[in-house]
XYZ file of C-alpha atoms in Angstrom:
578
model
C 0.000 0.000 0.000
C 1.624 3.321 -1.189
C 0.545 6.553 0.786
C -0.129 8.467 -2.308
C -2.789 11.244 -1.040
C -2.905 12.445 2.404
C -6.807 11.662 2.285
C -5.547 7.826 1.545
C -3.078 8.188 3.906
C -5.901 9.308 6.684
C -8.320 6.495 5.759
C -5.964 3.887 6.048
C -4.170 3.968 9.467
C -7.333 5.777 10.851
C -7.824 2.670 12.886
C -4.652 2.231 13.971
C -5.286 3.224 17.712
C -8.175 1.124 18.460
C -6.978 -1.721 16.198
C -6.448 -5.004 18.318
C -3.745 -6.062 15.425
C -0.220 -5.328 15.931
C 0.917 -1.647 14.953
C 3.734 -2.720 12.377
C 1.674 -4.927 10.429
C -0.787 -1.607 9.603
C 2.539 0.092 7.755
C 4.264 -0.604 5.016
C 8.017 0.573 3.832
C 7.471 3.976 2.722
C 5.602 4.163 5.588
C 8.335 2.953 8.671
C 10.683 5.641 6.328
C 8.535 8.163 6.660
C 8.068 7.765 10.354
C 11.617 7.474 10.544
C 12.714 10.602 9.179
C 9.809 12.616 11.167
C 11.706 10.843 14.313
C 14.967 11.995 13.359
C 13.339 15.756 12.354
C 11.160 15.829 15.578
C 14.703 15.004 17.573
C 16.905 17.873 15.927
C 14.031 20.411 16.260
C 13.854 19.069 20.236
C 18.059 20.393 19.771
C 17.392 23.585 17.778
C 14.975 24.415 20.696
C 16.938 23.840 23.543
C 19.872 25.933 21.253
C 17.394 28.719 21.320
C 17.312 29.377 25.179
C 17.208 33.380 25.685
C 19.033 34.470 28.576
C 18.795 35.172 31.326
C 16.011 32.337 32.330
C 17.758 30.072 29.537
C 14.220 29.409 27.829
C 13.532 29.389 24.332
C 10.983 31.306 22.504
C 9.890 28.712 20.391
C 9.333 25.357 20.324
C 9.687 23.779 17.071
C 8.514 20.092 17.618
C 5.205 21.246 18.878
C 4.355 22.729 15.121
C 6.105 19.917 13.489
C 4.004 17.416 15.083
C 0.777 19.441 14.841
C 2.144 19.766 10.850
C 2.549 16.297 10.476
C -0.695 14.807 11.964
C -2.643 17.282 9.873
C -0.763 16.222 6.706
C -0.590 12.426 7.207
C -3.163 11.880 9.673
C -3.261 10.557 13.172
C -0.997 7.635 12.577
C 1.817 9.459 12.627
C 1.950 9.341 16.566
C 4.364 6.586 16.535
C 7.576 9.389 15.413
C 6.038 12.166 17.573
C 5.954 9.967 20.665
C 9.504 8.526 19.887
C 11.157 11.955 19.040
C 10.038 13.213 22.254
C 11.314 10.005 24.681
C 14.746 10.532 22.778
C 14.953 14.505 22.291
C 13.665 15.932 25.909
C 14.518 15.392 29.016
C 17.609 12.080 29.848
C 14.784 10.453 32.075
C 12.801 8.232 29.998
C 9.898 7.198 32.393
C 9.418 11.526 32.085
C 10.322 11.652 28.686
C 7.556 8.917 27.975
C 4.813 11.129 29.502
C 5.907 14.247 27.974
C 5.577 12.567 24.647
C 1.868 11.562 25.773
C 1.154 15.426 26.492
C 2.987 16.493 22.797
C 0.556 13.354 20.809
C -2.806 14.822 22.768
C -1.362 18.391 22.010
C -1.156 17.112 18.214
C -4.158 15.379 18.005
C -6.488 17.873 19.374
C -4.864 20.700 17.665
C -5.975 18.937 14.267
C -9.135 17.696 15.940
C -10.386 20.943 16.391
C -9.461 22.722 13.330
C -10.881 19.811 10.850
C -14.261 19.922 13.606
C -14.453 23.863 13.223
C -14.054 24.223 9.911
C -14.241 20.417 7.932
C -10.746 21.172 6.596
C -7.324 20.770 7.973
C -5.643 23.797 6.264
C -5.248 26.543 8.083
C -4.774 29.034 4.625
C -8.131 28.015 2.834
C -10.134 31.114 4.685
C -9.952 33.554 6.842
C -12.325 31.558 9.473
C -9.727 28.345 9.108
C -6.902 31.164 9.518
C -8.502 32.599 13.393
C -9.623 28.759 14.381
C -6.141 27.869 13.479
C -4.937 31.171 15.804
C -7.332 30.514 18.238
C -7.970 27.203 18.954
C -5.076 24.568 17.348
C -2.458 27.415 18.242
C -3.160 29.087 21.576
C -5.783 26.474 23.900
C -4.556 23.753 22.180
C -1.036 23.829 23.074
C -2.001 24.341 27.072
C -1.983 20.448 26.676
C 1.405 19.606 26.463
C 2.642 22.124 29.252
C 0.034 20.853 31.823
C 1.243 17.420 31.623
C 4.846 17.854 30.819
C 4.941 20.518 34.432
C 3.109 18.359 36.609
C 4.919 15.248 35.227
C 8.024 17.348 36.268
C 6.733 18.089 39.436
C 5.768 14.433 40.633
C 9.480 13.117 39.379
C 11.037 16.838 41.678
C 13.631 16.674 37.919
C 13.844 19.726 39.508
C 12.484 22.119 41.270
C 10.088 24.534 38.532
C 7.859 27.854 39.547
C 4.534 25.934 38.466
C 2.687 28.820 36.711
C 5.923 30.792 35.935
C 7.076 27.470 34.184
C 3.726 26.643 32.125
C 3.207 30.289 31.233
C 6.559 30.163 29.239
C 6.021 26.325 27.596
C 2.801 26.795 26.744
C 4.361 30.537 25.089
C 6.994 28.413 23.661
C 4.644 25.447 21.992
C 2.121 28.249 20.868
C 4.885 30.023 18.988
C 6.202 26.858 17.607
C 2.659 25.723 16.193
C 1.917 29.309 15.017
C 5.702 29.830 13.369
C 6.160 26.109 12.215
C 3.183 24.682 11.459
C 1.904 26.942 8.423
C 5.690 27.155 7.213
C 5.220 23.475 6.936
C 1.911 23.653 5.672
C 2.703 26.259 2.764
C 5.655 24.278 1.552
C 3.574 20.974 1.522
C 0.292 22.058 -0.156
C 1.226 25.505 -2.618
C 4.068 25.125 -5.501
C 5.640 28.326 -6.204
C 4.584 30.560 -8.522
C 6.366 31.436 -12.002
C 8.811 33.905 -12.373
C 9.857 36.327 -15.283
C 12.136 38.222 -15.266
C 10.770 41.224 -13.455
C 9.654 39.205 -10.561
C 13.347 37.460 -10.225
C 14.413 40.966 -10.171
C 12.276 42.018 -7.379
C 13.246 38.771 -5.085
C 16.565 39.921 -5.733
C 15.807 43.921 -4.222
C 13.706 41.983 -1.513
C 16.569 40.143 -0.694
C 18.907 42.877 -0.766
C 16.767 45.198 0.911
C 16.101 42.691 3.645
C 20.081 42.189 4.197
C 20.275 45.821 4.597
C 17.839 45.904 7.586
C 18.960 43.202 9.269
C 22.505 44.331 9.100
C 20.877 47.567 10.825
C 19.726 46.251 13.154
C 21.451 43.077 14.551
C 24.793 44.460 13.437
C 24.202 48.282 13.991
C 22.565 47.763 16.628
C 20.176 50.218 16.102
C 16.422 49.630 17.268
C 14.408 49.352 14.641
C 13.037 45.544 14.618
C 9.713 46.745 13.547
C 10.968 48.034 10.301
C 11.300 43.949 9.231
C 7.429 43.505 9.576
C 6.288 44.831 6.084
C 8.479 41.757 4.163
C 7.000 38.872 4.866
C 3.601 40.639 3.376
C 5.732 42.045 0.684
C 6.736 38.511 -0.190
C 3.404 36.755 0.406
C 1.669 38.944 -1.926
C 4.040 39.297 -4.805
C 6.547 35.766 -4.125
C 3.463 33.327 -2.264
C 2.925 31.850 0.370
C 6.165 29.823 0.892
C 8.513 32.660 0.503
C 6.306 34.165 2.444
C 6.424 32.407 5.525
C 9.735 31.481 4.785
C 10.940 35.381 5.326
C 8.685 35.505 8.136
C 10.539 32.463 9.738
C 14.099 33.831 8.861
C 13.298 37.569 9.962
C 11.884 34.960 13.896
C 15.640 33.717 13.117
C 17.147 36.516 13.201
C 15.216 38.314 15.920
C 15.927 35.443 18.492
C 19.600 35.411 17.099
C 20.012 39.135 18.316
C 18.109 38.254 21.426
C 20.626 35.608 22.635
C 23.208 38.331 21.691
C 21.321 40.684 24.136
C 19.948 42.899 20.970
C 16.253 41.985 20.112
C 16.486 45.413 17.519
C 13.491 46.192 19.391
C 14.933 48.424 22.059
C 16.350 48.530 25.831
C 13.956 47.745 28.131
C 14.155 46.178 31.945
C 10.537 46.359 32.117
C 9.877 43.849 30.258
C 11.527 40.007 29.983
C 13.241 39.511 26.623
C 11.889 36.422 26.085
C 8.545 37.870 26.600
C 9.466 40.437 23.919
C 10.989 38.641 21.258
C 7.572 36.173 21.247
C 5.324 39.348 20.961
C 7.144 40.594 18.198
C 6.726 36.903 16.404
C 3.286 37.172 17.092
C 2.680 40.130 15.575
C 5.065 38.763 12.160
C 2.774 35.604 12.137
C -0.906 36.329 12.956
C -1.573 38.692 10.609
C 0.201 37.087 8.273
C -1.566 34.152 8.511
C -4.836 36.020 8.041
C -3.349 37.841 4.773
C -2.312 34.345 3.217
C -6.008 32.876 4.108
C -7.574 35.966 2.002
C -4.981 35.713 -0.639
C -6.025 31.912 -0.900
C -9.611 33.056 -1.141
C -9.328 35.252 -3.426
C -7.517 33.166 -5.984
C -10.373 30.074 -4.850
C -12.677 32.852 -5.874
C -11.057 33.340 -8.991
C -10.801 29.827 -10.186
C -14.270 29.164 -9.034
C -15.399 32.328 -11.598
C -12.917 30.714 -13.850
C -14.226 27.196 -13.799
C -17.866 28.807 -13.987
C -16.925 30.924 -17.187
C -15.515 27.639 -18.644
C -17.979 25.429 -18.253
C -20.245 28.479 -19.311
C -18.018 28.741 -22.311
C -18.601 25.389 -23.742
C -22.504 24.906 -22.680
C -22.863 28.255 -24.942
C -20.248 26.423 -27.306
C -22.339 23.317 -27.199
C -25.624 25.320 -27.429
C -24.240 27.315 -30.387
C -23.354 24.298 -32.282
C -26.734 22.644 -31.826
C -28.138 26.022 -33.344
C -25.856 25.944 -36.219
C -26.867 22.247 -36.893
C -30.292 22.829 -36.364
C -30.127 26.271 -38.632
C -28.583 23.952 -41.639
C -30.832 22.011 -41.136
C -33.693 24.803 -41.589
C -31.852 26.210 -44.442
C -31.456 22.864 -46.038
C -35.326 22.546 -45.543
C -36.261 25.710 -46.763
C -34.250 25.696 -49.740
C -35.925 22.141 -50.499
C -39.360 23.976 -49.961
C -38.627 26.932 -51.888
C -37.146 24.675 -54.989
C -40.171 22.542 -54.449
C -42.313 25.202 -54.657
C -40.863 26.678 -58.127
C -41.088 23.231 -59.669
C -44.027 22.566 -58.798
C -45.659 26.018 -60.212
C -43.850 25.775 -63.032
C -45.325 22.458 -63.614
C -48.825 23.918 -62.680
C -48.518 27.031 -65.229
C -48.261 25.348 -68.059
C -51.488 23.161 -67.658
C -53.449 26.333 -66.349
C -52.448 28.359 -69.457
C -53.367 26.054 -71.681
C -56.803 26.224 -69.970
C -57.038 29.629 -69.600
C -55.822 29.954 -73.647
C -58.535 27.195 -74.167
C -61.481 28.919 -72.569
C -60.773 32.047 -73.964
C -61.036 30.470 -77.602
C -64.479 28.669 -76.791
C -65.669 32.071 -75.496
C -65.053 33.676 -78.803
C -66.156 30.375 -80.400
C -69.467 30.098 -78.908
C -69.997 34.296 -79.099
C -69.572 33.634 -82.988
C -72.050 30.891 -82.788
C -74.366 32.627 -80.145
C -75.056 29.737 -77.766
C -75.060 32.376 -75.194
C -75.965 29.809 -72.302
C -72.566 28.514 -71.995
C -70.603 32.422 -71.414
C -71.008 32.138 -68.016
C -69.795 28.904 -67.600
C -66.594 30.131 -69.757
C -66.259 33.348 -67.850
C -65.897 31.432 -64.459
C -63.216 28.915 -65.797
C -61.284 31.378 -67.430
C -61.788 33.687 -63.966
C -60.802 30.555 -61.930
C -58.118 30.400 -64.251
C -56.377 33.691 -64.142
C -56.845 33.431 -59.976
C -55.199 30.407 -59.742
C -52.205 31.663 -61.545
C -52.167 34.569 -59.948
C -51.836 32.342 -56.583
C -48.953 30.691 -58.559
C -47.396 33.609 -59.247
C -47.416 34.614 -55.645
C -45.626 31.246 -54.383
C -42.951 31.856 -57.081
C -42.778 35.151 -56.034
C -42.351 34.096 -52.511
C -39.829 31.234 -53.167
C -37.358 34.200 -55.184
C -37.716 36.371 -52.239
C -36.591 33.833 -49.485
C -33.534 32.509 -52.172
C -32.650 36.122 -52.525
C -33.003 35.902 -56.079
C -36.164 38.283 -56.466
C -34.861 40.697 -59.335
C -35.696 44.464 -59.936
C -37.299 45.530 -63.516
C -35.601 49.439 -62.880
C -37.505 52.174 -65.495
C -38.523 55.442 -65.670
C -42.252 55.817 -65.490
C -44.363 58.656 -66.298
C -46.364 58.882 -62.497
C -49.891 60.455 -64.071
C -49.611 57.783 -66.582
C -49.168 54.882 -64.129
C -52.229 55.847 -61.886
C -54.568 56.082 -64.649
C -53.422 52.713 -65.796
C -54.055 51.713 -61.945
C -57.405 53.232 -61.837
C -58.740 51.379 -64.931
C -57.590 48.465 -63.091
C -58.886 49.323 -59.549
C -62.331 50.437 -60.675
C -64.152 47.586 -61.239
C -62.572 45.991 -58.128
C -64.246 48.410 -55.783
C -68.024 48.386 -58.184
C -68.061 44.605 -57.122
C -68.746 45.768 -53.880
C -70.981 48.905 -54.533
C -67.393 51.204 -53.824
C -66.608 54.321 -55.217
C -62.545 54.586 -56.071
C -61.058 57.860 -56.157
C -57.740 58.994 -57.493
C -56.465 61.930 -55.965
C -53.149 62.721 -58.037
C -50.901 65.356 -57.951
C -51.195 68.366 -60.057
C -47.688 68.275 -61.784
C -46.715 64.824 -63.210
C -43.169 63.619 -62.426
C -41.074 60.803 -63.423
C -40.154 57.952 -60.873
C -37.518 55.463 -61.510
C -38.272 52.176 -59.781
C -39.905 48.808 -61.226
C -43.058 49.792 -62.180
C -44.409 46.483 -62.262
C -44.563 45.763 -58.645
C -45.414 49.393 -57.504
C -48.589 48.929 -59.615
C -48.697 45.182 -58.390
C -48.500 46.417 -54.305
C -51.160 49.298 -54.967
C -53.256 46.778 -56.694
C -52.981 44.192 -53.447
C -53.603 47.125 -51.233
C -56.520 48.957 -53.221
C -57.842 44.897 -53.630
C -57.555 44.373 -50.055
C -59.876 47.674 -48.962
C -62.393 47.242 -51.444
C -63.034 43.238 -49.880
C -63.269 44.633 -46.459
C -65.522 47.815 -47.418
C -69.147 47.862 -48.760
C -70.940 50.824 -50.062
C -68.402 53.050 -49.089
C -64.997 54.844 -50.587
C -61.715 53.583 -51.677
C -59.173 56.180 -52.606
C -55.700 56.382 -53.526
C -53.814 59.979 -52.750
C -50.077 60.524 -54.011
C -47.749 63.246 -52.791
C -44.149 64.199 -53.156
C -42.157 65.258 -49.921
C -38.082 66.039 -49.252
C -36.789 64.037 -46.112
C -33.016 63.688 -46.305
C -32.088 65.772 -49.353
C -33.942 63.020 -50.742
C -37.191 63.417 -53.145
C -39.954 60.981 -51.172
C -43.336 59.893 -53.027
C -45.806 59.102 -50.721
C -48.889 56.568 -52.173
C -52.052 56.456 -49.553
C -54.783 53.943 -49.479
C -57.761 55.216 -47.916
C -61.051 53.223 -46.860
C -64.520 53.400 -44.905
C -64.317 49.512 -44.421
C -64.613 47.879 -41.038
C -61.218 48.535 -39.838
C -58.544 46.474 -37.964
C -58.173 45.821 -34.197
C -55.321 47.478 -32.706
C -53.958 43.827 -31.844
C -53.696 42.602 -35.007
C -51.901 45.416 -36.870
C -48.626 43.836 -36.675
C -49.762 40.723 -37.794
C -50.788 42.299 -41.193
C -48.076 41.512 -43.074
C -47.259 38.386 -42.012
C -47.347 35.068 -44.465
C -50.606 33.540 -44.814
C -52.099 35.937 -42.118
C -56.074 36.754 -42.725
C -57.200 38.834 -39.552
C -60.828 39.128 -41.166
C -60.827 35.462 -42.418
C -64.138 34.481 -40.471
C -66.220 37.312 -42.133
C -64.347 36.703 -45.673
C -62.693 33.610 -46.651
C -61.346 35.108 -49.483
C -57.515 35.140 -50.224
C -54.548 33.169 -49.039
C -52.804 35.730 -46.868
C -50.049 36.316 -49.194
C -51.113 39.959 -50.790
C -49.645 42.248 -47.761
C -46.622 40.230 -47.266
C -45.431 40.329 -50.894
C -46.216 44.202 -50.698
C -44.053 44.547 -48.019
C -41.181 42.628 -49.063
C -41.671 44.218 -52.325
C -41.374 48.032 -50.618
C -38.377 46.923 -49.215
C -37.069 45.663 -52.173
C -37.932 49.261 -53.815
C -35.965 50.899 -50.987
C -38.977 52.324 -49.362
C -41.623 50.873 -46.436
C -45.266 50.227 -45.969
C -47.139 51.523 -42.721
C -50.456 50.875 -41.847
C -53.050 52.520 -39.044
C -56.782 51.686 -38.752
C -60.271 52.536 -36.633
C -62.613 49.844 -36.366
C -65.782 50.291 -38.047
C -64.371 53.572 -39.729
C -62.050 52.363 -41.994
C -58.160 51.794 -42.429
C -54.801 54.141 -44.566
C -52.251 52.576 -45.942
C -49.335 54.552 -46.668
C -46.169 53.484 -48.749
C -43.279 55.312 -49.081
C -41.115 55.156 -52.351
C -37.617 57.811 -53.552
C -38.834 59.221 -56.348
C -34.996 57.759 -57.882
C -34.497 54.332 -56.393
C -30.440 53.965 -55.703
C -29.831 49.956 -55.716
C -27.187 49.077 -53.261
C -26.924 45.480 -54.515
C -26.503 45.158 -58.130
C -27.626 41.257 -57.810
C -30.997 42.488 -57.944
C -31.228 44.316 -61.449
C -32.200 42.231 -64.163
C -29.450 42.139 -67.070
């Protein structure tokens, strides 16, 4: 079994304590190595300790085995006690039986320092938040580490080792553990869990001025001897924030070094005082390098979990809109693919329909003259309706090929000058007898002065004709009129074309569905038409470079307005006709 993960590592040995098996047959090699080498580390930091003793009490500041045994049970997990409780029999006090106990105090110290920080906040890094950052502080650092002290005094007290002020004694351990969990235990923490970041070469030249600058203050003060400890404090930030988290704490633990280097050389840099105990003094100071510092790391960390969360969200984001895009592409060929099999559909098939319906049209026309010569005068009717049928049919026809060259962009412009006077009579010859089928009087209200327009005749008369066609279905015994106009908007001469009528209006509702395809607001009182007429005259303004509006009263009738330049400017030459 290889401890490859510390969550692994965790579920593995964590029934190790209450197992009834023997201990060694729960670890593997890599395992007995590892707990080897945290002996060996837990019994030089026991030496570096008792090297740091600041005169003149001869007690050091720190305690480095109490954060490297809080660091290692919240990296490997509770197993680890093995090394902890080893390194403490061999690297405290000659008097094993004492040593034994102590080691008891440091594993509960351990153990409920990690306890509490994975119970507070269901993690065991003290860096992920601010609130893991102040339990850390709080709890694993400062109450925590009364554990060891209480049982390591009184064990000292019940062997008389020697003779120890009680509270004196466990004020300065527990000082000493709490500064060796809150100095040791996040350096370890920030070296095992972050990799450093990447440098160019403007951030290698920064280290380098850190370093430098760093040297200079130091040298200042531990070798100048001149008071001014406090002027370290801003590095370890500066290096957190631009270097992370491992230089970070790494200056913070070399600028400790340094401070409780001076101290044993009776200059803390942070001036001459007999008020208060140096030892006292050079801890305070640490605590001030490491709590906040602590905090700033957890809010770094947050902020860059914040950013990769918005990161990951904008990714997955990215390729659901990705995804979604592509299914609209597919799904638009698809409609395209469709339509231009309708639309090709559609021609064929009126092309194939013309042809039979001319022939029938051409056919009644020459029994109507047939039977006029011979005077069977019964049968006319009969003609006229075929023929009528006819001519409405293809004019449906026309429509859907109209239609189809519209949507495949291939509609073409017939571009002439027409006289205007000329064209409205021609459209009120036409118009007449559409409004006397329904008892209507057409009027023409032209303008004075005849101009010339150029545009495609054709399908201006063809859009007045579906307009002027559509009033006079809708109105009975009333007026249909058609009023031009010329007006300037835009340096640009404007002919305006109005269709007027006393019909039965349109609902305010349904005005924008006018011009839709196949729309027939009034279908239930006339099922006459297919819905195509106002669609076609639309697409057809627009075509002509001009636009169709529309505003109606019901029960008092409806205008129709469309606006045409008097010189249409084609923007696309696709649409002229060779």
């Amino acid at each position: 079994m290889t401890m490859s993960t510390e969550n692994n590592s965790n579920l593995n040995h964590s029934t190790i304590l209450t197992s009834t098996h023997p201990i060694w047959l729960k670890y593997n090699l890599n395992d007995f190595l590892f707990l080897i080498a945290l002996t060996i580390a837990f019994i030089a930091a026991a030496k570096l300790g008792l090297m740091l003793a600041i005169p003149p009490d001869i007690i050091s500041p720190v305690w480095p085995p109490a954060g490297i045994a809080l660091s290692a049970v919240l990296w490997r997990g509770y197993w680890v006690w093995p090394a902890i409780w080893l390194g403490t029999l061999f690297g405290s006090i000659p008097s094993y039986p004492v040593s034994a106990i102590l080691g008891v105090g440091v594993v509960l110290q351990a153990f409920a320092g990690a306890y509490v920080l994975k119970k507070l906040t269901g993690s065991n890094n003290p860096f992920e938040s601010s609130r893991n950052a102040i339990v850390f502080i709080i709890f694993s650092s400062l109450l925590s580490c009364l554990i060891s002290p209480i049982i390591g005094i009184t064990d000292l007290k019940l062997f008389s080792i020697f003779s120890v002020n009680y509270t004196y004694t466990l004020f300065t351990f527990w000082l000493g553990d709490s500064m060796g969990t809150l100095i040791f235990t996040p350096v370890i923490m920030a070296w095992y869990r972050k990799s450093l970041p990447k440098f160019n070469f403007l951030l290698w030249l920064e280290l380098l001025l850190f370093i430098v600058f760093l040297q200079i203050v130091a040298c200042l003060i531990y070798f100048k001897k001149y008071p001014v400890a406090y002027l370290l404090l801003p590095f370890p930030i500066w290096a957190t924030m631009r270097f992370g988290q491992q230089l970070g704490m790494l200056s913070a633990l070399l600028i400790s070094g340094f401070t409780i280097y001076g101290a044993i050389n009776n200059n803390t840099g942070l001036g001459e005082t007999t008020l208060i105990n140096p030892l006292f003094l050079v801890q305070s100071f640490m605590g001030v390098i490491f709590v906040p510092l602590l905090i700033i790391s957890s809010l770094l960390q947050e902020k860059e979990r914040a950013y990769e969360e918005v990161e990951n969200r904008v990714i997955e984001r990215t390729k659901d809109l990705n995804l979604a895009l592509s299914e609209l592409e597919f799904a638009n060929r698809n409609i395209i693919h469709a339509n231009n099999a309708k639309s090709e559909f559609l021609t064929n098939i009126s092309h194939e329909l013309r042809t039979p319906l001319n022939t029938i049209i051409g056919y009644s026309e020459l029994l109507s003259e047939e039977i006029k010569e011979k005077r069977i005068v019964e049968f006319i009717p009969d003609l006229e309706k075929i023929k009528m049928s006819g001519k409405h049919l293809l004019s449906l026809i026309n429509n859907v090929l109209d239609i189809s060259k519209i949507e495949a962009g291939k509609m073409e412009l017939f571009l002439s000058s027409v006289d205007l006077i000329e064209l409205l009579n021609e459209i009120e010859i036409m118009a007449t007898p559409l409004a006397v089928k329904k008892f209507n009087t057409f009027v023409l209200d032209s303008p004075p002065k005849t101009v010339e327009i150029y545009t495609d005749a054709t399908k201006l008369i063809e859009c007045l004709l579906n307009l002027i066609g559509n009033s006079c279905k809708f109105t009975m015994n009333g007026t249909v009129s058609l009023k031009v106009s010329y007006f300037l908007r835009d340096q640009t001469r404007w002919v305006k074309f109005e269709v007027i009528d006393t019909g039965v209006g349109i609902k305010k509702e349904n005005l924008n569905k006018l011009f839709q395809m196949f729309s027939q607001i009034n279908s239930t009182t006339s099922p006459e038409g297919t819905g195509l007429g106002l669609y076609l005259t639309k697409r057809f303004c627009t075509l002509m470079g001009g636009e169709i509006t529309v505003s109606s009263n019901v029960n008092k009738g409806s205008t129709f307005t469309i606006l045409l330049p008097q010189i249409l400017k084609v923007k696309n030459k696709d649409l002229l006709s060779p």
